[in-house]
Short mmCIF file of C-alpha atoms in Angstrom, two decimals:
data_model
loop_
_atom_site.label_atom_id
_atom_site.label_comp_id
_atom_site.label_asym_id
_atom_site.label_seq_id
_atom_site.Cartn_x
_atom_site.Cartn_y
_atom_site.Cartn_z
CA UNK A 1 92.13 61.96 129.40
CA UNK A 2 94.09 60.86 126.35
CA UNK A 3 93.10 62.17 122.93
CA UNK A 4 94.46 60.29 119.91
CA UNK A 5 94.27 62.02 116.54
CA UNK A 6 95.65 60.81 113.21
CA UNK A 7 96.86 63.75 111.15
CA UNK A 8 98.55 64.36 107.83
CA UNK A 9 102.20 65.38 108.21
CA UNK A 10 101.57 69.04 107.29
CA UNK A 11 98.81 69.26 109.86
CA UNK A 12 101.03 67.65 112.49
CA UNK A 13 103.72 70.28 111.87
CA UNK A 14 101.22 73.14 112.13
CA UNK A 15 99.70 71.65 115.25
CA UNK A 16 103.15 71.29 116.84
CA UNK A 17 103.75 74.99 116.21
CA UNK A 18 100.38 75.79 117.70
CA UNK A 19 101.23 73.82 120.80
CA UNK A 20 104.36 75.95 121.22
CA UNK A 21 102.34 79.13 120.65
CA UNK A 22 99.27 78.10 122.58
CA UNK A 23 100.44 76.41 125.75
CA UNK A 24 103.41 78.34 127.09
CA UNK A 25 102.18 80.97 129.57
CA UNK A 26 103.42 84.53 129.14
CA UNK A 27 104.22 87.01 131.91
CA UNK A 28 101.43 89.59 132.30
CA UNK A 29 103.80 92.54 131.86
CA UNK A 30 104.86 91.27 128.45
CA UNK A 31 101.47 90.27 127.14
CA UNK A 32 100.76 93.48 125.22
CA UNK A 33 104.32 94.08 124.05
CA UNK A 34 104.88 94.08 120.25
CA UNK A 35 106.43 90.60 120.40
CA UNK A 36 103.40 89.20 122.23
CA UNK A 37 101.00 90.80 119.75
CA UNK A 38 103.03 89.33 116.90
CA UNK A 39 102.81 85.93 118.59
CA UNK A 40 99.02 86.15 118.83
CA UNK A 41 98.89 87.15 115.14
CA UNK A 42 101.07 84.16 114.23
CA UNK A 43 98.85 81.91 116.36
CA UNK A 44 95.74 83.11 114.48
CA UNK A 45 97.45 82.68 111.10
CA UNK A 46 98.42 79.11 112.02
CA UNK A 47 94.86 78.33 113.12
CA UNK A 48 93.56 79.55 109.77
CA UNK A 49 95.51 76.82 107.95
CA UNK A 50 93.91 73.95 109.91
CA UNK A 51 90.51 72.51 108.97
CA UNK A 52 90.78 69.31 111.00
CA UNK A 53 88.36 69.94 113.89
CA UNK A 54 89.61 66.89 115.81
CA UNK A 55 93.13 68.31 115.79
CA UNK A 56 91.86 71.64 117.06
CA UNK A 57 89.80 69.92 119.75
CA UNK A 58 92.90 68.04 120.93
CA UNK A 59 94.80 71.32 121.15
CA UNK A 60 91.92 72.87 123.09
CA UNK A 61 92.05 70.04 125.67
CA UNK A 62 95.77 70.59 126.20
CA UNK A 63 95.39 74.34 126.52
CA UNK A 64 92.52 74.04 128.99
CA UNK A 65 94.67 71.77 131.18
CA UNK A 66 97.41 74.41 131.19
CA UNK A 67 94.88 77.20 131.88
CA UNK A 68 93.69 75.35 134.98
CA UNK A 69 97.20 75.73 136.38
CA UNK A 70 97.81 79.28 135.11
CA UNK A 71 94.34 80.73 135.67
CA UNK A 72 95.67 84.29 135.82
CA UNK A 73 97.30 84.16 132.36
CA UNK A 74 95.26 86.56 130.25
CA UNK A 75 97.22 85.57 127.17
CA UNK A 76 96.16 81.95 127.57
CA UNK A 77 92.53 83.05 127.64
CA UNK A 78 93.17 85.01 124.47
CA UNK A 79 94.64 81.97 122.75
CA UNK A 80 91.74 79.80 123.87
CA UNK A 81 89.34 82.45 122.59
CA UNK A 82 90.91 82.58 119.13
CA UNK A 83 91.00 78.77 119.02
CA UNK A 84 87.26 78.66 119.80
CA UNK A 85 86.65 81.27 117.09
CA UNK A 86 88.35 79.04 114.56
CA UNK A 87 86.22 76.05 115.55
CA UNK A 88 83.14 78.26 115.29
CA UNK A 89 84.17 79.30 111.77
CA UNK A 90 84.44 75.62 110.84
CA UNK A 91 80.79 75.01 111.70
CA UNK A 92 80.58 74.53 115.45
CA UNK A 93 78.62 77.68 116.25
CA UNK A 94 78.41 76.93 119.97
CA UNK A 95 82.15 77.62 120.02
CA UNK A 96 81.43 81.31 119.40
CA UNK A 97 79.86 81.42 122.86
CA UNK A 98 82.94 79.66 124.28
CA UNK A 99 85.15 82.25 122.59
CA UNK A 100 83.05 85.06 123.99
CA UNK A 101 83.46 83.69 127.50
CA UNK A 102 87.26 83.55 127.15
CA UNK A 103 87.47 87.07 125.77
CA UNK A 104 85.11 88.45 128.43
CA UNK A 105 87.40 86.92 131.06
CA UNK A 106 90.36 88.63 129.39
CA UNK A 107 88.58 92.02 129.25
CA UNK A 108 87.85 91.81 132.96
CA UNK A 109 91.46 90.94 133.74
CA UNK A 110 92.98 93.54 131.43
CA UNK A 111 90.34 96.08 130.33
CA UNK A 112 93.02 98.34 128.80
CA UNK A 113 94.33 95.72 126.38
CA UNK A 114 92.90 95.95 122.84
CA UNK A 115 93.22 92.27 121.86
CA UNK A 116 90.52 91.00 124.25
CA UNK A 117 88.09 93.57 122.84
CA UNK A 118 89.03 92.58 119.27
CA UNK A 119 88.36 88.94 120.10
CA UNK A 120 85.09 89.76 121.82
CA UNK A 121 83.95 91.70 118.77
CA UNK A 122 84.71 88.73 116.51
CA UNK A 123 82.96 86.31 118.87
CA UNK A 124 79.80 88.41 119.12
CA UNK A 125 79.84 88.82 115.33
CA UNK A 126 79.91 85.03 114.99
CA UNK A 127 77.02 84.68 117.43
CA UNK A 128 75.04 87.34 115.60
CA UNK A 129 75.63 85.74 112.20
CA UNK A 130 74.39 82.34 113.36
CA UNK A 131 71.64 83.50 115.69
CA UNK A 132 68.07 82.42 114.99
CA UNK A 133 65.67 83.96 117.48
CA UNK A 134 62.04 85.03 117.29
CA UNK A 135 62.83 87.87 119.68
CA UNK A 136 65.92 89.06 117.84
CA UNK A 137 64.07 92.10 116.50
CA UNK A 138 63.15 93.17 120.02
CA UNK A 139 66.73 92.61 121.17
CA UNK A 140 67.93 94.87 118.38
CA UNK A 141 65.54 97.64 119.37
CA UNK A 142 66.88 97.45 122.90
CA UNK A 143 70.44 97.72 121.60
CA UNK A 144 71.49 94.51 123.32
CA UNK A 145 71.76 92.02 120.47
CA UNK A 146 75.02 90.28 119.60
CA UNK A 147 75.75 92.49 116.59
CA UNK A 148 75.43 95.66 118.65
CA UNK A 149 77.71 94.18 121.29
CA UNK A 150 80.13 93.30 118.49
CA UNK A 151 80.26 96.89 117.24
CA UNK A 152 80.78 98.14 120.80
CA UNK A 153 83.70 95.76 121.31
CA UNK A 154 85.44 96.66 118.06
CA UNK A 155 85.14 100.35 118.89
CA UNK A 156 86.41 99.67 122.40
CA UNK A 157 89.54 97.94 121.03
CA UNK A 158 90.55 101.25 119.42
CA UNK A 159 89.43 103.37 122.35
CA UNK A 160 91.67 101.62 124.90
CA UNK A 161 94.69 101.86 122.61
CA UNK A 162 94.57 104.52 119.87
CA UNK A 163 97.54 102.87 118.16
CA UNK A 164 95.54 99.65 117.69
CA UNK A 165 93.46 99.86 114.53
CA UNK A 166 93.53 96.19 113.51
CA UNK A 167 90.03 95.42 114.74
CA UNK A 168 88.23 98.26 112.99
CA UNK A 169 90.13 97.85 109.72
CA UNK A 170 89.79 94.05 109.69
CA UNK A 171 86.05 94.29 110.36
CA UNK A 172 85.53 96.90 107.63
CA UNK A 173 87.58 95.07 104.99
CA UNK A 174 85.83 91.77 105.71
CA UNK A 175 82.41 93.40 105.50
CA UNK A 176 83.28 95.10 102.20
CA UNK A 177 84.63 91.86 100.77
CA UNK A 178 81.69 89.68 101.83
CA UNK A 179 79.06 92.36 101.12
CA UNK A 180 76.75 91.05 103.85
CA UNK A 181 74.33 93.72 105.03
CA UNK A 182 74.52 92.88 108.74
CA UNK A 183 78.32 92.94 108.70
CA UNK A 184 78.39 96.26 106.90
CA UNK A 185 76.01 97.65 109.51
CA UNK A 186 78.25 96.41 112.34
CA UNK A 187 81.35 97.85 110.65
CA UNK A 188 79.69 101.22 110.15
CA UNK A 189 78.39 101.27 113.72
CA UNK A 190 81.86 100.46 115.10
CA UNK A 191 83.56 103.08 112.93
CA UNK A 192 81.06 105.74 113.94
CA UNK A 193 81.42 104.84 117.62
CA UNK A 194 85.19 105.25 117.27
CA UNK A 195 84.78 108.71 115.70
CA UNK A 196 85.17 110.43 119.06
CA UNK A 197 88.50 108.72 119.78
CA UNK A 198 92.00 109.63 118.51
CA UNK A 199 92.01 106.56 116.25
CA UNK A 200 89.36 108.23 114.08
CA UNK A 201 92.11 110.35 112.44
CA UNK A 202 94.20 107.33 111.48
CA UNK A 203 94.44 107.15 107.64
CA UNK A 204 93.56 103.43 107.52
CA UNK A 205 90.49 103.99 109.69
CA UNK A 206 89.42 107.02 107.63
CA UNK A 207 89.78 105.01 104.42
CA UNK A 208 87.76 102.13 105.88
CA UNK A 209 85.01 104.49 106.97
CA UNK A 210 84.91 106.23 103.58
CA UNK A 211 84.45 102.92 101.81
CA UNK A 212 81.86 101.51 104.20
CA UNK A 213 79.82 104.75 104.25
CA UNK A 214 79.74 104.76 100.46
CA UNK A 215 78.87 101.07 100.23
CA UNK A 216 75.82 101.49 102.45
CA UNK A 217 74.67 104.50 100.42
CA UNK A 218 75.92 107.39 102.58
CA UNK A 219 78.05 109.09 99.93
CA UNK A 220 78.01 112.48 101.70
CA UNK A 221 79.43 110.93 104.88
CA UNK A 222 81.98 109.07 102.76
CA UNK A 223 83.09 112.39 101.28
CA UNK A 224 83.65 113.83 104.77
CA UNK A 225 86.07 110.99 105.57
CA UNK A 226 87.82 111.40 102.22
CA UNK A 227 88.27 115.13 102.74
CA UNK A 228 89.93 114.33 106.07
CA UNK A 229 92.29 112.01 104.20
CA UNK A 230 93.05 114.72 101.65
CA UNK A 231 93.96 117.08 104.49
CA UNK A 232 96.65 114.56 105.48
CA UNK A 233 97.96 113.93 101.94
CA UNK A 234 96.52 115.45 98.77
CA UNK A 235 98.64 113.27 96.48
CA UNK A 236 97.76 109.80 97.75
CA UNK A 237 96.48 107.90 94.69
CA UNK A 238 94.18 105.63 96.73
CA UNK A 239 92.54 108.68 98.31
CA UNK A 240 92.14 110.26 94.87
CA UNK A 241 90.41 107.24 93.33
CA UNK A 242 88.10 106.97 96.35
CA UNK A 243 87.37 110.71 96.03
CA UNK A 244 86.52 110.23 92.36
CA UNK A 245 84.23 107.25 93.05
CA UNK A 246 82.28 109.17 95.68
CA UNK A 247 82.00 112.32 93.56
CA UNK A 248 80.78 110.22 90.63
CA UNK A 249 77.91 108.95 92.79
CA UNK A 250 77.07 112.44 94.06
CA UNK A 251 77.30 113.99 90.60
CA UNK A 252 79.88 116.47 91.83
CA UNK A 253 82.37 118.35 89.66
CA UNK A 254 86.01 117.35 89.67
CA UNK A 255 85.44 113.60 89.77
CA UNK A 256 86.99 112.91 86.36
CA UNK A 257 90.06 115.07 87.06
CA UNK A 258 90.62 113.37 90.44
CA UNK A 259 90.26 109.94 88.82
CA UNK A 260 92.89 110.65 86.16
CA UNK A 261 95.22 112.31 88.64
CA UNK A 262 95.07 109.25 90.86
CA UNK A 263 95.74 107.03 87.85
CA UNK A 264 98.82 109.05 86.96
CA UNK A 265 100.17 108.68 90.50
CA UNK A 266 98.98 105.08 90.95
CA UNK A 267 101.31 102.84 92.93
CA UNK A 268 101.19 99.11 93.75
CA UNK A 269 98.24 99.70 96.09
CA UNK A 270 96.12 101.97 93.91
CA UNK A 271 96.74 100.32 90.54
CA UNK A 272 94.83 97.08 91.31
CA UNK A 273 91.82 99.20 92.32
CA UNK A 274 91.79 100.87 88.90
CA UNK A 275 92.38 97.61 87.08
CA UNK A 276 89.55 95.79 88.88
CA UNK A 277 87.11 98.56 87.98
CA UNK A 278 88.24 98.63 84.34
CA UNK A 279 88.37 94.85 83.85
CA UNK A 280 84.58 94.71 83.59
CA UNK A 281 84.57 96.81 80.41
CA UNK A 282 88.03 96.70 78.79
CA UNK A 283 88.99 93.97 76.34
CA UNK A 284 91.85 91.61 77.17
CA UNK A 285 94.12 93.30 74.63
CA UNK A 286 93.53 96.77 76.10
CA UNK A 287 94.05 95.42 79.62
CA UNK A 288 97.39 93.98 78.54
CA UNK A 289 98.36 97.38 77.15
CA UNK A 290 97.18 98.96 80.40
CA UNK A 291 99.41 96.59 82.39
CA UNK A 292 102.41 97.36 80.22
CA UNK A 293 102.03 101.16 80.24
CA UNK A 294 103.40 103.49 82.90
CA UNK A 295 102.51 106.97 84.19
CA UNK A 296 101.50 109.42 81.45
CA UNK A 297 101.34 106.66 78.81
CA UNK A 298 98.83 104.71 80.91
CA UNK A 299 96.70 107.83 81.41
CA UNK A 300 96.77 108.56 77.67
CA UNK A 301 95.69 104.98 76.88
CA UNK A 302 92.74 105.13 79.26
CA UNK A 303 91.73 108.62 78.10
CA UNK A 304 91.55 107.37 74.50
CA UNK A 305 89.47 104.39 75.65
CA UNK A 306 86.84 106.56 77.34
CA UNK A 307 86.90 109.32 74.71
CA UNK A 308 86.06 106.77 71.98
CA UNK A 309 83.08 105.60 74.01
CA UNK A 310 81.90 109.13 74.63
CA UNK A 311 82.14 109.85 70.90
CA UNK A 312 80.45 106.61 69.79
CA UNK A 313 77.54 107.10 72.21
CA UNK A 314 77.26 110.86 71.60
CA UNK A 315 78.13 111.66 75.22
CA UNK A 316 79.90 114.70 76.60
CA UNK A 317 83.51 114.35 77.69
CA UNK A 318 83.90 112.05 80.70
CA UNK A 319 80.22 111.05 80.82
CA UNK A 320 80.83 107.40 79.92
CA UNK A 321 83.37 107.14 82.75
CA UNK A 322 80.85 108.64 85.20
CA UNK A 323 78.17 106.26 83.98
CA UNK A 324 80.50 103.29 84.41
CA UNK A 325 80.99 104.01 88.12
CA UNK A 326 77.30 104.69 88.69
CA UNK A 327 76.56 101.27 87.19
CA UNK A 328 79.21 99.57 89.32
CA UNK A 329 77.80 101.13 92.47
CA UNK A 330 74.24 100.15 91.58
CA UNK A 331 75.25 96.55 91.02
CA UNK A 332 77.32 96.31 94.19
CA UNK A 333 74.57 97.69 96.39
CA UNK A 334 71.49 96.16 94.75
CA UNK A 335 72.78 92.74 93.80
CA UNK A 336 74.57 92.08 97.07
CA UNK A 337 74.44 88.38 97.92
CA UNK A 338 74.04 87.07 101.43
CA UNK A 339 76.70 84.50 102.28
CA UNK A 340 75.27 81.14 101.23
CA UNK A 341 77.33 79.15 103.70
CA UNK A 342 76.29 81.43 106.56
CA UNK A 343 72.59 80.92 105.84
CA UNK A 344 73.17 77.23 105.21
CA UNK A 345 74.83 76.86 108.61
CA UNK A 346 71.84 78.51 110.31
CA UNK A 347 69.42 76.12 108.58
CA UNK A 348 71.69 73.14 109.24
CA UNK A 349 71.73 73.96 112.95
CA UNK A 350 67.93 74.05 113.03
CA UNK A 351 67.73 70.73 111.15
CA UNK A 352 70.53 69.25 113.31
CA UNK A 353 72.45 67.98 110.27
CA UNK A 354 75.57 65.95 110.97
CA UNK A 355 79.01 67.17 109.88
CA UNK A 356 79.29 64.77 106.91
CA UNK A 357 75.96 65.88 105.45
CA UNK A 358 76.91 69.54 105.90
CA UNK A 359 80.21 69.00 104.10
CA UNK A 360 78.49 67.26 101.17
CA UNK A 361 75.93 70.03 100.77
CA UNK A 362 78.35 72.95 101.09
CA UNK A 363 80.24 72.44 97.82
CA UNK A 364 79.08 72.39 94.18
CA UNK A 365 79.40 69.10 92.32
CA UNK A 366 80.78 70.62 89.11
CA UNK A 367 81.91 74.12 88.10
CA UNK A 368 82.74 74.58 84.42
CA UNK A 369 84.82 77.60 83.34
CA UNK A 370 84.97 78.56 79.67
CA UNK A 371 86.53 81.22 77.44
CA UNK A 372 84.32 82.43 74.59
CA UNK A 373 86.01 84.34 71.72
CA UNK A 374 83.84 86.87 69.86
CA UNK A 375 84.80 88.90 66.80
CA UNK A 376 83.56 92.42 67.52
CA UNK A 377 82.18 94.91 65.02
CA UNK A 378 85.54 96.69 65.13
CA UNK A 379 87.29 93.55 63.87
CA UNK A 380 88.95 92.91 67.24
CA UNK A 381 88.55 89.49 68.84
CA UNK A 382 87.57 89.69 72.51
CA UNK A 383 87.56 86.70 74.84
CA UNK A 384 84.81 86.55 77.47
CA UNK A 385 84.88 84.41 80.60
CA UNK A 386 81.86 82.25 81.34
CA UNK A 387 80.80 79.80 84.04
CA UNK A 388 78.28 77.04 84.67
CA UNK A 389 77.87 75.83 88.24
CA UNK A 390 76.06 72.52 88.78
CA UNK A 391 75.53 72.35 92.52
CA UNK A 392 73.50 69.24 93.25
CA UNK A 393 71.46 66.82 91.12
CA UNK A 394 70.27 64.38 93.79
CA UNK A 395 66.63 65.21 93.03
CA UNK A 396 66.91 65.45 89.25
CA UNK A 397 68.64 67.40 86.43
CA UNK A 398 70.28 70.70 87.32
CA UNK A 399 68.13 73.73 86.59
CA UNK A 400 69.10 77.40 86.54
CA UNK A 401 69.39 80.57 84.52
CA UNK A 402 72.16 82.16 82.48
CA UNK A 403 73.02 85.79 83.21
CA UNK A 404 75.04 88.36 81.27
CA UNK A 405 76.52 91.06 83.49
CA UNK A 406 79.87 92.81 84.16
CA UNK A 407 79.78 91.68 87.82
CA UNK A 408 79.27 87.97 87.14
CA UNK A 409 81.84 85.85 88.98
CA UNK A 410 82.47 82.22 89.79
CA UNK A 411 81.51 82.81 93.43
CA UNK A 412 78.23 84.40 92.36
CA UNK A 413 77.11 81.58 90.07
CA UNK A 414 78.07 78.98 92.69
CA UNK A 415 76.04 80.84 95.33
CA UNK A 416 73.04 81.17 93.03
CA UNK A 417 73.21 77.49 92.04
CA UNK A 418 73.12 76.62 95.74
CA UNK A 419 70.03 78.78 96.24
CA UNK A 420 68.38 77.08 93.26
CA UNK A 421 69.13 73.69 94.84
CA UNK A 422 67.34 74.72 98.04
CA UNK A 423 64.42 76.32 96.15
CA UNK A 424 63.64 73.28 94.02
CA UNK A 425 63.88 71.05 97.09
CA UNK A 426 61.56 73.25 99.16
CA UNK A 427 59.04 73.27 96.30
CA UNK A 428 59.42 69.48 95.97
CA UNK A 429 60.38 69.72 92.30
CA UNK A 430 62.31 66.84 90.66
CA UNK A 431 65.19 69.15 89.81
CA UNK A 432 68.58 70.14 91.15
CA UNK A 433 70.30 73.52 91.19
CA UNK A 434 72.46 75.18 88.58
CA UNK A 435 73.42 78.65 87.37
CA UNK A 436 75.48 80.10 84.55
CA UNK A 437 76.83 83.46 83.54
CA UNK A 438 79.23 85.44 81.38
CA UNK A 439 81.26 88.47 82.44
CA UNK A 440 80.05 91.00 79.89
CA UNK A 441 78.22 94.31 79.54
CA UNK A 442 75.46 93.28 77.10
CA UNK A 443 74.34 96.90 76.67
CA UNK A 444 77.62 97.71 74.94
CA UNK A 445 77.26 94.90 72.36
CA UNK A 446 75.46 94.69 69.04
CA UNK A 447 72.85 92.00 68.36
CA UNK A 448 75.33 90.14 66.15
CA UNK A 449 77.98 90.19 68.87
CA UNK A 450 75.49 88.92 71.46
CA UNK A 451 74.44 86.09 69.17
CA UNK A 452 78.08 85.07 68.64
CA UNK A 453 78.63 85.18 72.38
CA UNK A 454 75.56 83.07 73.15
CA UNK A 455 76.33 80.47 70.50
CA UNK A 456 79.97 80.26 71.61
CA UNK A 457 78.90 79.75 75.20
CA UNK A 458 76.43 77.04 74.11
CA UNK A 459 79.17 75.18 72.25
CA UNK A 460 81.52 75.46 75.24
CA UNK A 461 79.10 73.92 77.75
CA UNK A 462 77.07 71.63 75.46
CA UNK A 463 78.77 68.56 76.93
CA UNK A 464 77.44 69.28 80.42
CA UNK A 465 73.87 70.43 79.66
CA UNK A 466 70.78 68.85 78.12
CA UNK A 467 67.22 67.78 79.03
CA UNK A 468 68.46 64.89 81.19
CA UNK A 469 71.51 66.69 82.62
CA UNK A 470 71.02 70.43 83.10
CA UNK A 471 68.23 72.73 81.92
CA UNK A 472 69.35 76.35 81.30
CA UNK A 473 66.91 79.25 81.51
CA UNK A 474 66.93 83.05 81.04
CA UNK A 475 68.16 85.32 83.82
CA UNK A 476 69.64 88.84 84.10
CA UNK A 477 69.92 90.42 80.60
CA UNK A 478 68.97 87.19 78.82
CA UNK A 479 65.55 86.21 77.47
CA UNK A 480 63.74 84.20 74.83
CA UNK A 481 66.02 85.44 72.05
CA UNK A 482 69.19 84.26 73.80
CA UNK A 483 67.55 80.94 74.74
CA UNK A 484 66.56 80.38 71.09
CA UNK A 485 70.16 80.98 69.96
CA UNK A 486 71.41 78.70 72.71
CA UNK A 487 69.02 75.85 71.84
CA UNK A 488 69.74 76.10 68.11
CA UNK A 489 73.51 75.92 68.69
CA UNK A 490 73.14 73.11 71.22
CA UNK A 491 71.10 71.06 68.70
CA UNK A 492 73.85 71.55 66.10
CA UNK A 493 76.50 70.30 68.54
CA UNK A 494 74.61 67.17 69.64
CA UNK A 495 73.37 66.45 66.10
CA UNK A 496 69.68 66.17 66.96
CA UNK A 497 66.73 68.29 68.02
CA UNK A 498 66.06 68.27 71.75
CA UNK A 499 63.26 70.40 73.26
#
């Protein structure tokens, strides 16, 4: 069979490299050598750059033809499995089953290799994410659902080779980044299953477990993993900041001291963790000073920042810092968003939508990003980042709220505008979906500052909203007062009164 595919030049180059990686058989004795593992990693990285499903299908046909000749090549089955995973990630969920079959074959051939178990874990995770079954609850109770099998496979990848931690760490980091409950549960299950193996003492695995345990609300278990890390190295700044975060949640003594000690020792890995946590509350000018400072000077800068807040709010020393981390944890655990695209794919499979329709519905039509300067009571001018996502207006004007919160992000407002699109459609309302937000802690602002912020945001997005375009509404930490300010400023900009 001849498969003809027209590709852009960059895709052709990547596909040519994949052909070299994917088709040449490898001797069984070399398949788990460092070079072979590096080759599989390079193969996966190359796959991740290709979104052309026809190109990937053509590669699959070639690889299957080779596999028919070299049926005993476990590495070929691994490559085919990772190729099927990529096609599953691009929307063809039946490919997750294909991937699972390839990896199961590889685990039977070489049960002591970790890569087949890693692949099987990823395949079962894909099946579990896309599965819609009325008996899924019963399957879960029996411990035989895809997500349980996924956790078993990830744990097995570390069990067969204690030096191989890629699967557990990759699973944990992905779950923490996506903040999807089912994935966090799988990650935690896999990490706990691996606790009885030598890999459980690996620093990267301990760190992953500490973070996942804390993210699901098991702060005491998180502290156990962190204490094991401290036994390995008491001066690791990443361990110290994780210790502080967990102690903050538990209300334990020593959290503030550990936090500042970690900041003093912060390296290129730890410093971004501190900066991300502080960016939700520090002004741009203070963040620039933070970036420029080093060692003791950076610690002194941050101490002054928190001491001023403690003094202004009549708190004891360090209390505002503790409160900041309690708020961050509450937001991360209680405002966790399910992946919109994952749920969309499930619904699209049920509705049997074609690829073109899926592609059109998966992306917002317009996302507007704005910077809103506000003169604070202190005389300092702070610049706040705001967004307005207008997802789809096929059924009528966009409609959606405006939220003020430190954890607002572009991804969040896009996701929420997608949900609003589906909600108005399900309710058969003549409206589309939109959502807006500003990255700000409204509780730390005066009424005058909030009014300036709201009016500045209204001016910045006035050209994309209006009764016939996009209808804003209140949301988290906004209400009638903010909507009145917004409408008044909008009317000034357009030069007329619009309800």
